[in-house]
Amino acid sequence: MSITDLERQAQQAENAPVHAIEGRSQWSLTRQRLRRDKVAMASLAVIVIMVLLAIFAPAFAVLVHHPANAAYPITGENSAGQPVGPGTNGFWLGTDDTGRDLMVRVFYGARISLFVGIVTTAIATVAGVTIGMIAGYFGGIIDTILARVTDAVLAFPYVVLALALAVVFGPSLTIVIAVISFFSWAGIARIVRGQTLSLKEKEYIEAARSIGAGPLRIMFIDILPNLLAPVLVLATLYIPSAVVFESTLSFLGLGIQPPTASWGSMLSAAQPFYQTAWWFVVFPALALLITTLAFNLLGDGIRDAMDPTTERLVAARRRKGPRGSPSRSRNDDLDLIIAGDAK
Amino acid sequence: MTLAWFLIRRVLTGIVVLWAVASGTFFLFFARPVQTVAHQLAGRTATPAVIQNVINQLGLNQPIMTQYWHFLGRLLHGNLGYSFFTQESVNTMIKQDLPPTASLVVGGVILWLIAGLGVGILSATRARSLFDRGSTVLVLIGLSMPVFVVGELLIVAVFVPLNQHGLTWIQTQYAGPSQGLGAWSGHMLLPWISLAVVQAAIYTRLMRGQLLTTLGEDYIRTARAKGLSERRVIFTHGVRAALTPVVSQLGIDIGQLLGGVVVIEVVFGLQGLGQVAVAAIYQDDLPVIIGFVLVAAAFVVVANIVVDLVYTVLDPRVRIA
């Protein structure tokens, strides 16, 4: 290579349009990795569809002319008074025990399940993060007491106590939300406490303290942002368990009360129809399964995307590595590798 | 010596826990007006005088603290009181309804640990194989299923078709071991599977993760280097170390297990403690509820002591103190 070649190259490099080196945050990296995860994206799509079905359930009921709580003893039941199967008399998924449109009720059930899942997770997350952070940050006697309470809540046979609370205060949506929130914060608190314990020893916390920041400021401005990643993953994984919890309470008759549609109470009502009306069991069960599975898969995907050292991504990288994937630029690979090595 | 001290201390704390749980339940249910119980007992057409009479008979007219002392006194003598509705002794009721619940718990836990740990070990030693990927998907499905959905789907997909084709081994109600082991296992098989599926999923995942981490340690390489068979490397050196977090998780899950037991008894009509407790909760039958809660709490306390003992066996660094 002659010196003129080198000069020309240098010239080219100087004349090339200047690209600012884009700093990318942890979040934008995570988003990118998540977007490449087909399973997580499919789960997200399923969740969005479920949310849309829940939101537009009333519109849907108008469309098929079957309000959620209206019974159709003539078209919706056969001559023996039994529910009719899918596709009969304009009931796409069949009818339930009192001749109501099963599909409309499954969509209405999504409203309850998703609402309870999201609201209780929000409450439990706020409570769990606050308690875990206080326990981890202050330590000492406060930590001991809070940790004991957390352990006690975690170890308690919660279905039994939930049943008792639901009976004592009378079953209602509010009680369901209160009970589920009460039993959900402890798991989050435990993990947040552990994270806070290690974070508070970091130099930057010491620096904050040395310039006179108070405990509240340190907790909410310095520690909290670093907790967001694990908490986000946990919250995504708590939504499905809250949905399961709600349906269990409703199944036992202590959650959402009839005639309001809820997947749990539908499955409970379906019990005498195992032999005669499989659709009455299968469709609410499928709706429940698909929803919780989608949230679990999405939560898994987010966790993998946040931690590039997890095997799934490493394996995917290895699989695609030698052949190279056209959809991914070289830069992205670099990001993955750097982020992976840094861990 | 330390073992004796450990047991004494744990049993004493256990008793305090039991007292706290019993008192909590007692006062929780006294937040409800006694009228409801009396109304249900006396029937819909009862006059106020009859209702008052019922309240007096049950001793519900006394001040709460007096009732509480009576309750504690009886409890010290091992007497759980009598059902408001059937006047049956709660001790007898518990003795009667324990076998289905005990069968369910013991069989379910064994199946759950075998399935969970077995699949976990297999997928960790064959990481990223087809088996591993398949089991990961199954685990997620298991994690997403409420216990009662598993039970109902098993009934619709297994029990109903088998019985329609004349295979009557698999049944739903409860049959004691006295009716033959075949009948007993046939009746309990679906409940066991339901209980195991959801829990096994968590353990498969935990075991796989732990074992993968452990197998990457230096001492595993050393063990291989000195020529131990792969089986010994995995089971004596790997699994034993990987089991510790699994066992501590077990201590937490035993409490949750009881919730699953209640639901499964309702789904399969097993007539065990859980189903009796649910019925009692609906009726406000306080003595029965407290009896059940105490049995459940005692089970959790004892199981946790056992778990801690197993822990020290698995990991000699942990001392009981």
Coordinates of N, CA and C in Angstrom, one line a residue, chain B residues 44-178:
Chain B
R44 N -85.1 -19.1 58.9 CA -85.5 -17.8 58.4 C -86.7 -17.3 59.2
T45 N -87.5 -18.1 59.7 CA -88.8 -17.7 60.3 C -88.6 -17.4 61.8
A46 N -87.4 -17.6 62.3 CA -87.3 -17.5 63.8 C -87.6 -16.1 64.4
T47 N -88.2 -16.1 65.5 CA -88.5 -14.9 66.2 C -87.2 -14.4 66.9
P48 N -87.2 -13.1 67.2 CA -86.0 -12.5 67.9 C -85.7 -13.3 69.2
A49 N -86.7 -13.7 69.9 CA -86.5 -14.5 71.1 C -85.7 -15.8 70.9
V50 N -86.1 -16.5 69.8 CA -85.4 -17.7 69.5 C -84.0 -17.5 69.2
I51 N -83.8 -16.4 68.4 CA -82.4 -16.1 68.0 C -81.6 -15.8 69.2
Q52 N -82.2 -15.0 70.1 CA -81.4 -14.6 71.3 C -81.1 -15.9 72.1
N53 N -82.0 -16.8 72.1 CA -81.8 -18.1 72.8 C -80.6 -18.9 72.2
V54 N -80.6 -18.9 70.9 CA -79.5 -19.6 70.2 C -78.2 -18.9 70.6
I55 N -78.2 -17.6 70.5 CA -76.9 -16.8 70.9 C -76.5 -17.2 72.3
N56 N -77.4 -17.3 73.2 CA -77.1 -17.6 74.6 C -76.5 -19.0 74.7
Q57 N -77.2 -20.0 74.0 CA -76.7 -21.4 74.0 C -75.3 -21.5 73.5
L58 N -74.9 -20.8 72.5 CA -73.6 -20.9 71.9 C -72.6 -20.1 72.7
G59 N -73.1 -19.4 73.7 CA -72.2 -18.6 74.6 C -71.7 -17.3 73.9
L60 N -72.4 -16.9 72.8 CA -71.9 -15.8 72.1 C -72.4 -14.5 72.7
N61 N -73.2 -14.6 73.8 CA -73.7 -13.4 74.4 C -72.6 -12.8 75.4
Q62 N -71.7 -13.6 75.8 CA -70.7 -13.2 76.7 C -69.7 -12.2 76.1
P63 N -69.0 -11.3 76.9 CA -68.1 -10.4 76.3 C -67.0 -11.1 75.6
I64 N -66.5 -10.5 74.6 CA -65.5 -11.2 73.7 C -64.3 -11.7 74.5
M65 N -63.8 -10.9 75.4 CA -62.6 -11.4 76.2 C -62.9 -12.6 77.0
T66 N -64.1 -12.7 77.6 CA -64.5 -13.9 78.4 C -64.5 -15.1 77.4
Q67 N -65.1 -14.9 76.3 CA -65.1 -16.0 75.3 C -63.7 -16.4 74.9
Y68 N -62.8 -15.4 74.7 CA -61.5 -15.7 74.3 C -60.7 -16.5 75.4
W69 N -60.9 -16.1 76.7 CA -60.3 -16.9 77.7 C -60.8 -18.3 77.7
H70 N -62.1 -18.5 77.6 CA -62.6 -19.9 77.5 C -62.0 -20.7 76.4
F71 N -61.9 -20.0 75.3 CA -61.4 -20.6 74.1 C -59.9 -21.0 74.3
L72 N -59.1 -20.1 74.9 CA -57.7 -20.5 75.2 C -57.6 -21.6 76.2
G73 N -58.4 -21.6 77.2 CA -58.4 -22.6 78.2 C -58.7 -24.0 77.6
R74 N -59.7 -24.0 76.7 CA -60.1 -25.3 76.0 C -58.9 -25.8 75.2
L75 N -58.3 -24.8 74.5 CA -57.2 -25.1 73.6 C -56.1 -25.7 74.3
L76 N -55.8 -25.2 75.5 CA -54.7 -25.8 76.3 C -54.9 -27.3 76.6
H77 N -56.2 -27.6 76.7 CA -56.5 -29.0 77.0 C -56.6 -29.8 75.7
G78 N -56.3 -29.2 74.6 CA -56.3 -29.9 73.3 C -57.7 -30.1 72.8
N79 N -58.7 -29.3 73.3 CA -60.0 -29.4 72.8 C -60.3 -28.2 71.9
L80 N -60.7 -28.5 70.7 CA -60.9 -27.4 69.7 C -62.3 -26.9 69.7
G81 N -63.2 -27.4 70.6 CA -64.5 -27.0 70.7 C -65.5 -27.8 69.8
Y82 N -66.7 -27.2 69.6 CA -67.7 -28.0 68.9 C -68.3 -27.1 67.8
S83 N -68.6 -27.7 66.7 CA -69.2 -27.0 65.6 C -70.5 -26.3 66.0
F84 N -70.7 -25.0 65.6 CA -71.9 -24.3 65.8 C -73.1 -25.1 65.3
F85 N -72.9 -25.7 64.1 CA -74.0 -26.2 63.4 C -74.4 -27.7 63.7
T86 N -73.3 -28.5 63.7 CA -73.6 -29.9 63.9 C -73.4 -30.4 65.3
Q87 N -72.8 -29.5 66.1 CA -72.5 -29.8 67.5 C -71.4 -30.9 67.6
E88 N -70.9 -31.3 66.4 CA -69.8 -32.3 66.4 C -68.5 -31.7 67.0
S89 N -67.8 -32.6 67.6 CA -66.5 -32.1 68.2 C -65.5 -31.9 67.0
V90 N -64.9 -30.7 67.1 CA -64.0 -30.3 66.0 C -62.8 -31.3 65.9
N91 N -62.3 -31.8 67.1 CA -61.3 -32.8 67.1 C -61.7 -34.0 66.2
T92 N -62.9 -34.5 66.4 CA -63.3 -35.7 65.7 C -63.4 -35.3 64.2
M93 N -63.9 -34.1 63.9 CA -64.1 -33.8 62.5 C -62.7 -33.8 61.8
I94 N -61.7 -33.2 62.5 CA -60.4 -33.1 61.9 C -59.8 -34.5 61.7
K95 N -60.0 -35.4 62.7 CA -59.5 -36.8 62.6 C -60.2 -37.5 61.4
Q96 N -61.5 -37.2 61.2 CA -62.2 -37.9 60.1 C -61.8 -37.4 58.7
D97 N -61.5 -36.1 58.6 CA -61.3 -35.5 57.3 C -59.8 -35.4 57.0
L98 N -59.0 -35.8 57.9 CA -57.5 -35.7 57.6 C -57.0 -36.7 56.5
P99 N -57.5 -37.9 56.5 CA -56.9 -38.9 55.5 C -56.9 -38.4 54.0
P100 N -58.0 -37.8 53.5 CA -57.9 -37.4 52.1 C -56.9 -36.3 51.9
T101 N -56.9 -35.3 52.9 CA -55.9 -34.2 52.8 C -54.5 -34.7 52.9
A102 N -54.3 -35.6 53.9 CA -52.9 -36.1 54.0 C -52.5 -36.9 52.8
S103 N -53.4 -37.7 52.2 CA -53.0 -38.5 51.0 C -52.6 -37.5 49.9
L104 N -53.5 -36.5 49.8 CA -53.2 -35.5 48.7 C -51.9 -34.8 48.9
V105 N -51.6 -34.3 50.1 CA -50.4 -33.6 50.3 C -49.2 -34.5 50.1
V106 N -49.2 -35.7 50.8 CA -48.0 -36.5 50.7 C -47.7 -37.0 49.3
G107 N -48.7 -37.5 48.6 CA -48.6 -38.0 47.2 C -48.2 -36.9 46.3
G108 N -48.9 -35.7 46.5 CA -48.7 -34.6 45.6 C -47.2 -34.1 45.7
V109 N -46.8 -33.9 47.0 CA -45.4 -33.4 47.2 C -44.4 -34.3 46.6
I110 N -44.6 -35.7 46.8 CA -43.6 -36.6 46.3 C -43.5 -36.5 44.7
L111 N -44.7 -36.5 44.1 CA -44.8 -36.4 42.7 C -44.1 -35.1 42.2
W112 N -44.5 -34.0 42.9 CA -44.0 -32.7 42.5 C -42.5 -32.6 42.6
L113 N -41.9 -33.2 43.7 CA -40.4 -33.1 43.8 C -39.7 -34.0 42.8
I114 N -40.3 -35.2 42.6 CA -39.7 -36.1 41.6 C -39.7 -35.4 40.2
A115 N -40.9 -34.9 39.8 CA -41.0 -34.3 38.5 C -40.2 -33.0 38.4
G116 N -40.3 -32.2 39.4 CA -39.6 -30.9 39.4 C -38.1 -31.1 39.3
L117 N -37.6 -31.8 40.3 CA -36.1 -32.0 40.4 C -35.6 -32.8 39.2
G118 N -36.4 -33.9 38.9 CA -35.9 -34.7 37.8 C -35.8 -34.0 36.5
V119 N -36.9 -33.3 36.1 CA -36.8 -32.6 34.9 C -35.8 -31.5 34.9
G120 N -35.7 -30.8 36.1 CA -34.7 -29.8 36.3 C -33.3 -30.3 36.0
I121 N -32.9 -31.4 36.6 CA -31.6 -32.0 36.5 C -31.3 -32.4 35.0
L122 N -32.4 -33.1 34.4 CA -32.2 -33.5 33.1 C -32.0 -32.3 32.1
S123 N -32.7 -31.2 32.3 CA -32.5 -30.1 31.4 C -31.2 -29.4 31.7
A124 N -30.8 -29.4 32.9 CA -29.5 -28.7 33.2 C -28.3 -29.5 32.6
T125 N -28.4 -30.8 32.6 CA -27.3 -31.6 32.1 C -27.4 -31.7 30.6
R126 N -28.6 -31.4 30.0 CA -28.7 -31.4 28.6 C -29.0 -30.0 28.1
A127 N -28.4 -29.0 28.7 CA -28.8 -27.6 28.4 C -28.8 -27.3 26.9
R128 N -29.9 -26.6 26.6 CA -30.1 -26.1 25.2 C -30.4 -27.2 24.2
S129 N -30.7 -28.4 24.8 CA -31.1 -29.5 23.9 C -32.6 -29.3 23.6
L130 N -33.1 -30.2 22.7 CA -34.6 -30.1 22.4 C -35.4 -30.4 23.7
F131 N -34.9 -31.3 24.5 CA -35.6 -31.6 25.8 C -35.7 -30.4 26.7
D132 N -34.5 -29.7 26.8 CA -34.5 -28.5 27.6 C -35.4 -27.5 27.1
R133 N -35.4 -27.2 25.8 CA -36.3 -26.2 25.3 C -37.8 -26.6 25.5
G134 N -38.1 -27.8 25.2 CA -39.5 -28.3 25.4 C -39.9 -28.1 26.8
S135 N -39.0 -28.5 27.8 CA -39.4 -28.5 29.2 C -39.5 -27.0 29.6
T136 N -38.7 -26.1 29.0 CA -38.9 -24.7 29.4 C -40.3 -24.2 29.0
V137 N -40.7 -24.6 27.8 CA -42.1 -24.1 27.4 C -43.1 -24.7 28.3
L138 N -43.0 -26.0 28.6 CA -43.9 -26.7 29.5 C -44.0 -26.0 30.9
V139 N -42.8 -25.6 31.4 CA -42.7 -25.0 32.7 C -43.5 -23.7 32.7
L140 N -43.3 -22.9 31.6 CA -44.0 -21.7 31.6 C -45.5 -21.9 31.5
I141 N -45.9 -22.9 30.8 CA -47.4 -23.2 30.7 C -47.9 -23.6 32.1
G142 N -47.1 -24.4 32.8 CA -47.4 -24.8 34.1 C -47.5 -23.7 35.1
L143 N -46.6 -22.7 35.0 CA -46.6 -21.5 35.8 C -47.8 -20.7 35.6
S144 N -48.3 -20.7 34.4 CA -49.4 -19.9 34.0 C -50.8 -20.5 34.4
M145 N -50.8 -21.7 34.9 CA -52.1 -22.3 35.1 C -52.5 -22.3 36.5
P146 N -53.7 -21.8 36.8 CA -54.3 -21.9 38.2 C -54.6 -23.4 38.4
V147 N -54.4 -23.8 39.7 CA -54.6 -25.2 40.1 C -55.9 -25.7 39.6
F148 N -57.0 -24.9 39.8 CA -58.3 -25.4 39.5 C -58.5 -25.6 38.0
V149 N -57.8 -24.8 37.2 CA -57.9 -25.0 35.7 C -57.2 -26.3 35.3
V150 N -56.1 -26.6 35.9 CA -55.4 -27.9 35.7 C -56.4 -29.0 36.0
G151 N -57.0 -28.9 37.2 CA -57.9 -30.0 37.7 C -59.1 -30.1 36.7
E152 N -59.7 -29.0 36.3 CA -60.9 -29.1 35.5 C -60.5 -29.7 34.1
L153 N -59.3 -29.2 33.6 CA -58.9 -29.7 32.2 C -58.6 -31.2 32.3
L154 N -58.0 -31.6 33.4 CA -57.7 -33.1 33.6 C -59.0 -33.9 33.6
I155 N -60.0 -33.3 34.3 CA -61.3 -34.0 34.3 C -61.9 -34.1 33.0
V156 N -62.0 -33.0 32.2 CA -62.6 -33.0 30.9 C -61.8 -33.8 29.9
A157 N -60.5 -33.8 30.0 CA -59.6 -34.4 29.0 C -59.3 -35.8 29.3
V158 N -59.2 -36.2 30.6 CA -58.8 -37.5 31.0 C -59.9 -38.4 31.6
F159 N -60.5 -37.8 32.7 CA -61.5 -38.6 33.4 C -62.7 -38.9 32.6
V160 N -63.3 -37.9 31.9 CA -64.6 -38.1 31.2 C -64.4 -39.1 30.0
P161 N -63.4 -38.9 29.1 CA -63.2 -39.8 28.0 C -62.9 -41.2 28.5
L162 N -62.0 -41.4 29.5 CA -61.7 -42.7 30.0 C -62.9 -43.4 30.5
N163 N -63.7 -42.7 31.3 CA -64.9 -43.4 31.8 C -65.9 -43.7 30.8
Q164 N -66.0 -42.9 29.7 CA -66.9 -43.1 28.7 C -66.5 -44.4 27.9
H165 N -65.2 -44.7 27.9 CA -64.7 -45.9 27.2 C -64.6 -47.1 28.2
G166 N -65.2 -46.9 29.4 CA -65.2 -48.1 30.3 C -64.0 -48.3 31.1
L167 N -63.0 -47.4 31.0 CA -61.9 -47.5 31.9 C -62.2 -46.7 33.2
T168 N -62.5 -47.5 34.3 CA -63.0 -46.8 35.4 C -62.0 -46.7 36.6
W169 N -60.7 -46.9 36.2 CA -59.7 -46.9 37.3 C -59.6 -45.5 37.9
I170 N -59.5 -44.5 36.9 CA -59.4 -43.1 37.3 C -60.7 -42.6 37.8
Q171 N -60.8 -42.1 39.0 CA -62.0 -41.6 39.6 C -61.8 -40.2 40.2
T172 N -62.9 -39.6 40.6 CA -62.7 -38.3 41.2 C -62.9 -38.2 42.7
Q173 N -63.9 -38.8 43.3 CA -64.1 -38.7 44.7 C -62.9 -39.3 45.5
Y174 N -63.0 -39.4 46.8 CA -62.0 -40.0 47.6 C -62.3 -41.5 48.0
A175 N -61.3 -42.3 47.9 CA -61.4 -43.7 48.4 C -60.2 -43.9 49.3
G176 N -60.4 -44.4 50.5 CA -59.3 -44.6 51.4 C -58.4 -45.8 51.0
P177 N -57.2 -45.9 51.5 CA -56.3 -47.0 51.2 C -56.9 -48.3 51.7
S178 N -57.9 -48.3 52.6 CA -58.6 -49.5 53.1 C -59.3 -50.2 52.0

